[in-house]
PDB file of C-alpha atoms in Angstrom:
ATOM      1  CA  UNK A 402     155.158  96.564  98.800  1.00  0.00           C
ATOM      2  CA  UNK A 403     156.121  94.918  95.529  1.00  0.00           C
ATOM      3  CA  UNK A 404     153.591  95.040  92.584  1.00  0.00           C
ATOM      4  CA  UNK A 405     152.688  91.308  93.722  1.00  0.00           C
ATOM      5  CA  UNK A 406     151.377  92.286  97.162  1.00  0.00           C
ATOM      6  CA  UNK A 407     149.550  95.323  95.908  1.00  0.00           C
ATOM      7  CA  UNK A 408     147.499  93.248  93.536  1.00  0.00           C
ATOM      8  CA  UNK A 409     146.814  89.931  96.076  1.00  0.00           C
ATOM      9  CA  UNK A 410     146.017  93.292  98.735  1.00  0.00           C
ATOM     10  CA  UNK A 411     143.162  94.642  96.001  1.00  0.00           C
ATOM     11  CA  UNK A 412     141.773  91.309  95.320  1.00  0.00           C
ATOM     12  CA  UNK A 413     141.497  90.449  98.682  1.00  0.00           C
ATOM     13  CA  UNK A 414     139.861  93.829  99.451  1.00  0.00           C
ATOM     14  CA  UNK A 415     137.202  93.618  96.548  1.00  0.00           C
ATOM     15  CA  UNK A 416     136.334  90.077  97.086  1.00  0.00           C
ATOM     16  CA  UNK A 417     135.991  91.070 100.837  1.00  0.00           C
ATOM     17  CA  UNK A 418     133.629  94.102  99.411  1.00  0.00           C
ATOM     18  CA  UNK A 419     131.694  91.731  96.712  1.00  0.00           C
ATOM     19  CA  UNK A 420     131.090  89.187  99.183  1.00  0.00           C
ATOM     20  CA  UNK A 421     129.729  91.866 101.382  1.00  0.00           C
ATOM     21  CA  UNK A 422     127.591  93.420  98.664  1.00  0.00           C
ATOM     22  CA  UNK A 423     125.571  89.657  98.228  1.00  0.00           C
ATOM     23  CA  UNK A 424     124.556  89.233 101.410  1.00  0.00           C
ATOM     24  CA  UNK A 425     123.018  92.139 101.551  1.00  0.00           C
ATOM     25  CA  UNK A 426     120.901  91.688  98.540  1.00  0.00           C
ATOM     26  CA  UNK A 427     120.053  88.209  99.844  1.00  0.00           C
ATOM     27  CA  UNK A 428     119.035  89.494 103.083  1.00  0.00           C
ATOM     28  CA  UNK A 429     117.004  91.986 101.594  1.00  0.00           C
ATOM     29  CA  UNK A 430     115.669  89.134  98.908  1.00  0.00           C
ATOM     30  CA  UNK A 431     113.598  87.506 102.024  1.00  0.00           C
ATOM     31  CA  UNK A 432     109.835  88.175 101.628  1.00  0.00           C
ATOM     32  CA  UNK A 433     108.857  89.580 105.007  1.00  0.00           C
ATOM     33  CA  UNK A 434     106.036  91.973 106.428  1.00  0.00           C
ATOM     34  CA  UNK A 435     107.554  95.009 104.945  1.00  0.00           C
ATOM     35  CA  UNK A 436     107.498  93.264 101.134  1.00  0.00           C
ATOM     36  CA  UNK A 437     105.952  95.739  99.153  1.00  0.00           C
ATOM     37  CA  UNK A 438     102.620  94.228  96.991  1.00  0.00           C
ATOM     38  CA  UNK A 439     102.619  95.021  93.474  1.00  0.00           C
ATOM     39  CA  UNK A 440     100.338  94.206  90.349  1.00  0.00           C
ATOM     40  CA  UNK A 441     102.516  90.700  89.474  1.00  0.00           C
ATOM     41  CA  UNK A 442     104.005  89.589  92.967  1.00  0.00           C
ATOM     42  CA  UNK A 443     105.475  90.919  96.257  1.00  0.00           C
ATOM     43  CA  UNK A 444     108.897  91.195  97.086  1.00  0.00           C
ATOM     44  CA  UNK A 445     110.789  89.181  94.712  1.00  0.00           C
ATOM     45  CA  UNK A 446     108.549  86.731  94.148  1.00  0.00           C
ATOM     46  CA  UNK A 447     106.772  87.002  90.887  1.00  0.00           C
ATOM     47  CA  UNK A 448     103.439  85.738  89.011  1.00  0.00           C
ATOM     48  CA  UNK A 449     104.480  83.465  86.657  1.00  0.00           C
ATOM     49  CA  UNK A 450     107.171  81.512  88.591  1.00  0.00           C
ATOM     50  CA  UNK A 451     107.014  78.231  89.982  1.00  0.00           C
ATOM     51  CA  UNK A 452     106.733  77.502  93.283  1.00  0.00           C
ATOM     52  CA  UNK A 453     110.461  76.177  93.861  1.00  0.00           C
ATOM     53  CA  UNK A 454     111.130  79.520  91.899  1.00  0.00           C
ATOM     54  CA  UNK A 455     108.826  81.423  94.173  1.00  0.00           C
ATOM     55  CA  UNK A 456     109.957  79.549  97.482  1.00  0.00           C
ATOM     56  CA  UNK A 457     113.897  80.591  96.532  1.00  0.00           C
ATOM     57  CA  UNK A 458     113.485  84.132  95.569  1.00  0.00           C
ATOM     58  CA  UNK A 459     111.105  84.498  98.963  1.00  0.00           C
ATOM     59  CA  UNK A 460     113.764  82.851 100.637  1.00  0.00           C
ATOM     60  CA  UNK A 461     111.976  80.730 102.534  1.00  0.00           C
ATOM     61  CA  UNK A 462     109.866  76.969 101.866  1.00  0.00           C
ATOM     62  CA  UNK A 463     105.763  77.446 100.956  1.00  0.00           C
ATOM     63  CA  UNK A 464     104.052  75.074 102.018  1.00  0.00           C
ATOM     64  CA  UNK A 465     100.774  73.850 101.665  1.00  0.00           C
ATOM     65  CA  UNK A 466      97.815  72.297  99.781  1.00  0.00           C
ATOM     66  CA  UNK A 467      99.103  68.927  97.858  1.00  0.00           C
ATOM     67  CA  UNK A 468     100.073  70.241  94.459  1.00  0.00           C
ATOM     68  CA  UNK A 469      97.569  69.197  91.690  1.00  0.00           C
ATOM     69  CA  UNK A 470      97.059  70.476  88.114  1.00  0.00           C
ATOM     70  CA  UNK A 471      94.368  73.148  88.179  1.00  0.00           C
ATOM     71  CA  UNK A 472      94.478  75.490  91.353  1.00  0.00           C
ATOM     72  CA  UNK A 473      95.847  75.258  95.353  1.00  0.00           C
ATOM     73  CA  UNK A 474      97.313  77.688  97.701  1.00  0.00           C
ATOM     74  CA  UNK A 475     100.920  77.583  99.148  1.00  0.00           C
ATOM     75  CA  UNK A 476     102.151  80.060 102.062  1.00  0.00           C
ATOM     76  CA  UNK A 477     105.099  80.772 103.597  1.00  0.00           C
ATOM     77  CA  UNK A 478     106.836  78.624 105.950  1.00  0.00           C
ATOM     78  CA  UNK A 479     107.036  81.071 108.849  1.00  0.00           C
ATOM     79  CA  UNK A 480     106.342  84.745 108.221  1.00  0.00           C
ATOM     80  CA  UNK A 481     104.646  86.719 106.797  1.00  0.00           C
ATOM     81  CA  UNK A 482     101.581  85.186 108.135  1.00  0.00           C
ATOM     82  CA  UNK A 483      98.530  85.294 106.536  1.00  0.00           C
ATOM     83  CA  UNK A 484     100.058  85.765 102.823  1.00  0.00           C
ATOM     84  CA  UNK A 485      99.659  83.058 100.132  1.00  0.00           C
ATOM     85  CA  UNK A 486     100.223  82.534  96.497  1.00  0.00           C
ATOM     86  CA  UNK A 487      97.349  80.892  93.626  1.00  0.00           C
ATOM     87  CA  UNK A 488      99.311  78.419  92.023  1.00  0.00           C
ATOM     88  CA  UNK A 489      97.747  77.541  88.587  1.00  0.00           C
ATOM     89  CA  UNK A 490      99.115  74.844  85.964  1.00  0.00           C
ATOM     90  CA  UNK A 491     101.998  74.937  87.911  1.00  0.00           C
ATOM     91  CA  UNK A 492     103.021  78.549  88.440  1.00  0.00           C
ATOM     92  CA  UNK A 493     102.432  81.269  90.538  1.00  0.00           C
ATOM     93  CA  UNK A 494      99.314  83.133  89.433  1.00  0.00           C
ATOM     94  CA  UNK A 495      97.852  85.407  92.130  1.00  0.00           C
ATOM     95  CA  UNK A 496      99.151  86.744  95.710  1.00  0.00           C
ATOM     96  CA  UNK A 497      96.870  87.399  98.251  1.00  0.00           C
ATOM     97  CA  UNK A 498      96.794  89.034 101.913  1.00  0.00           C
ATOM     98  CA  UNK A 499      94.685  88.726 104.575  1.00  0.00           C
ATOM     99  CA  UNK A 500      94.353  89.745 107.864  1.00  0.00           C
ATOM    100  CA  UNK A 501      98.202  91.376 107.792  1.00  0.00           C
ATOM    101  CA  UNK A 502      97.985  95.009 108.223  1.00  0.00           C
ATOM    102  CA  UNK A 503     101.715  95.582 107.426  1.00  0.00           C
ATOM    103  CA  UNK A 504     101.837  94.104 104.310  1.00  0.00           C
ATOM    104  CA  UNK A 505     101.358  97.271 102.073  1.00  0.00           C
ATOM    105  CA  UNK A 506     100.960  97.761  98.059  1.00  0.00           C
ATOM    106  CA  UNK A 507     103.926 100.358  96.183  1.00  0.00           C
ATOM    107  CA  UNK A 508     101.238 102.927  96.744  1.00  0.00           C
ATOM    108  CA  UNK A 509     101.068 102.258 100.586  1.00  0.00           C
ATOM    109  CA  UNK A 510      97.396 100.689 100.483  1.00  0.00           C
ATOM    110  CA  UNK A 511      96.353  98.012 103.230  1.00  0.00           C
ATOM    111  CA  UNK A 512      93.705  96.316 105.144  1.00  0.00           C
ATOM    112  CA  UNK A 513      91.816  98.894 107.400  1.00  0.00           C
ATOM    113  CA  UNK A 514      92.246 101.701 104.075  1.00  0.00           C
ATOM    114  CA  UNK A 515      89.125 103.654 103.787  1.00  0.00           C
ATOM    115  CA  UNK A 516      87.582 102.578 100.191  1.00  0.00           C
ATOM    116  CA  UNK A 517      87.971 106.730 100.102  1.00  0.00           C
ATOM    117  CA  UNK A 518      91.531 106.382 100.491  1.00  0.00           C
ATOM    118  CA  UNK A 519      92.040 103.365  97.899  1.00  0.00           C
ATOM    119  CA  UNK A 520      90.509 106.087  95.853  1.00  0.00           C
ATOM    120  CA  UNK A 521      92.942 108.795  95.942  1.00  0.00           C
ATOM    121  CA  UNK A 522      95.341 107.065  95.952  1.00  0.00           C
ATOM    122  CA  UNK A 523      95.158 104.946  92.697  1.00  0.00           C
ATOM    123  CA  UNK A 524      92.752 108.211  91.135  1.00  0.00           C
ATOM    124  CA  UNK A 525      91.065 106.839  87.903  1.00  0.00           C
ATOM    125  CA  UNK A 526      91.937 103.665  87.770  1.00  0.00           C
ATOM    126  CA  UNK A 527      89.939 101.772  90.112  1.00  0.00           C
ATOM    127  CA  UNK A 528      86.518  99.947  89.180  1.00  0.00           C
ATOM    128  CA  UNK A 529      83.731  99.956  91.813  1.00  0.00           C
ATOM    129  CA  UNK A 530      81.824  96.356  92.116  1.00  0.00           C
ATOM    130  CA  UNK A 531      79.575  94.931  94.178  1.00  0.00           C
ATOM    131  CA  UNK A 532      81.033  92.012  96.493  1.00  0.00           C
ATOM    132  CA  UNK A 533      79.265  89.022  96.320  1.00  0.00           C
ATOM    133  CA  UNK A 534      79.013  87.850  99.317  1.00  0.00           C
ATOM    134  CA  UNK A 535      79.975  90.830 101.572  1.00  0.00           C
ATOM    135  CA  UNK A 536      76.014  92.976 102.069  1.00  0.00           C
ATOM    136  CA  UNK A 537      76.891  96.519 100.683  1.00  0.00           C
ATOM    137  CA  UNK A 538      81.031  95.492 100.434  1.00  0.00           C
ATOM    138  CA  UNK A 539      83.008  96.229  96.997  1.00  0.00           C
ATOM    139  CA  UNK A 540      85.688  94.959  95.336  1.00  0.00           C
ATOM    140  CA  UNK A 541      87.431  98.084  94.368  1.00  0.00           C
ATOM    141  CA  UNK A 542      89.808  96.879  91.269  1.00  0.00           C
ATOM    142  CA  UNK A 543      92.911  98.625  90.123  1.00  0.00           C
ATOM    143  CA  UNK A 544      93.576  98.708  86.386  1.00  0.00           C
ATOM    144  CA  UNK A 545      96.672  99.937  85.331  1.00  0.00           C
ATOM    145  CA  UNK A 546      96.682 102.110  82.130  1.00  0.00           C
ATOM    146  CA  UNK A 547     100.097 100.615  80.957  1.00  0.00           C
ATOM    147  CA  UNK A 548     100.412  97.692  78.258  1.00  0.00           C
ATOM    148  CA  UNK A 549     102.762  95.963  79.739  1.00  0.00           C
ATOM    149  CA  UNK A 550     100.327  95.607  82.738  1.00  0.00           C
ATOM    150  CA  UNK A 551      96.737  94.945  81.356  1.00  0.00           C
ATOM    151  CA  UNK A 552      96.691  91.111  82.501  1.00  0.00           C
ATOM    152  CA  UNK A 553      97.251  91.516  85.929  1.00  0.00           C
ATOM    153  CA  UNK A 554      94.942  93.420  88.082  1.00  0.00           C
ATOM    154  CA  UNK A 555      95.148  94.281  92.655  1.00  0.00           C
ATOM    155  CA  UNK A 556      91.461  93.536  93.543  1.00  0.00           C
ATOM    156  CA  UNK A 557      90.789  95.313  96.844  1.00  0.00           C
ATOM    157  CA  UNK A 558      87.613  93.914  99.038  1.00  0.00           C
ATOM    158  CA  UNK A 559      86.146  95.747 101.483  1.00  0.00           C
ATOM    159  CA  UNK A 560      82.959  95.800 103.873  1.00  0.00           C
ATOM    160  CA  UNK A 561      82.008  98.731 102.213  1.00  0.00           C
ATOM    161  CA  UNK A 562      84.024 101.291 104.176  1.00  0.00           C
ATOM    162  CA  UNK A 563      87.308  99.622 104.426  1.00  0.00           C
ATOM    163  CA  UNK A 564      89.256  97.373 102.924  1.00  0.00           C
ATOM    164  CA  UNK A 565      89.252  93.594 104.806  1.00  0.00           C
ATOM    165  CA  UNK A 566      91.462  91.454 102.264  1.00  0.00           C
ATOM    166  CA  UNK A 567      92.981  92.113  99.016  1.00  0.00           C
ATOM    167  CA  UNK A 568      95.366  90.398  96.296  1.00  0.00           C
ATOM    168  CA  UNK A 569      96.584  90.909  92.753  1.00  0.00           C
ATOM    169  CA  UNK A 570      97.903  88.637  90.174  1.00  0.00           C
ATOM    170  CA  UNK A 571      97.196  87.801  86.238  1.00  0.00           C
ATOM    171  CA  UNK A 572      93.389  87.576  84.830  1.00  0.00           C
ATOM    172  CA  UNK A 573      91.420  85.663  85.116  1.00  0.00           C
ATOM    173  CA  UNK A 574      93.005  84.061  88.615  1.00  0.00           C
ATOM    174  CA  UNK A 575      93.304  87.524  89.988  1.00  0.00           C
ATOM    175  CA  UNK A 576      88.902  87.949  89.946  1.00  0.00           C
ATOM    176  CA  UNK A 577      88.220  84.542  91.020  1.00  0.00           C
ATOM    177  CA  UNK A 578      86.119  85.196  93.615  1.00  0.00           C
ATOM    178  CA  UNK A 579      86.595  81.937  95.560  1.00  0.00           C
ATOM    179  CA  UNK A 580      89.952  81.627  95.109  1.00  0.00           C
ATOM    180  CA  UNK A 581      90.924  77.968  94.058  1.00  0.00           C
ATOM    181  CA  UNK A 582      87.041  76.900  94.869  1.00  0.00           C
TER     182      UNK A 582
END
């Protein structure tokens, strides 16, 4: 094999192996039911973004309310079902999940969580309030102790044993208690 050959071989190989490489991160880029929930998005998608943004690093189209300027809800095309995003001033301000009981945060929280284990598992950093509509429910709020964090909350509502809904996002967005209402 002349030095030619061995060079055309290795570029063929490692373009072979690149090529490889990016479809895997793409097909692990697609926001499904095991996208983890964290303080500013889920999966790839982050608060912040706009929804074309948000709709290409989900890796699929959100549809939904007619966009306007102050606050409507988009959700993904197909799956996961019952997961939309806030979209305020034009960007992506809150995630929220309901009714999905795969859909988990870092920490492994989800609907049907004992307000007990929400607890434990985010230990000092969660602040107890009444719900206000739910008789005897909380919202159970995670505030993270970083800087870098302090704007963005996961607000955690529950019947008063377990949690039924929850979302996270940037303040204020993340408390409104009506969502876009």
């Amino acid at each position: 094999m002349n030095s030619k050959t061995k060079f055309l071989t290795f570029a063929s190989l490692t373009l072979a192996v690149s090529s490889l490489t990016v479809s895997t991160v793409v097909a692990q880029a697609k926001l499904t039911n095991q996208s983890k929930l964290f303080i500013n998005g889920i999966g790839q998608v982050r608060v912040g973004m706009t929804v074309s943004q948000a709709a290409k690093a989900a890796g699929t189209q959100l549809v939904g309310d007619p966009p306007n300027n102050s606050c409507y809800y988009v959700k993904p095309q197909n799956e996961p079902k019952n997961l939309s995003f806030m979209v305020t001033k034009g960007r992506i301000s809150r995630v929220d999940v309901r009714q999905n009981t795969q859909i988990t945060t870092l920490k492994g929280a989800k609907i049907g969580d004992t307000e007990a284990q929400i607890k434990s598992l985010y230990a000092g950093q969660i602040q107890v309030t009444p719900h206000k509509y739910v008789q005897g429910g909380h919202n159970l709020t995670f505030v993270p102790k970083d800087r870098a964090n302090q704007n963005y909350r996961v607000v955690f509502e529950t019947d008063g044993k377990r949690v039924t809904q929850f979302h996270s996002g940037k303040l204020p967005e993340v408390e409104f208690v009506e969502g876009c209402s």
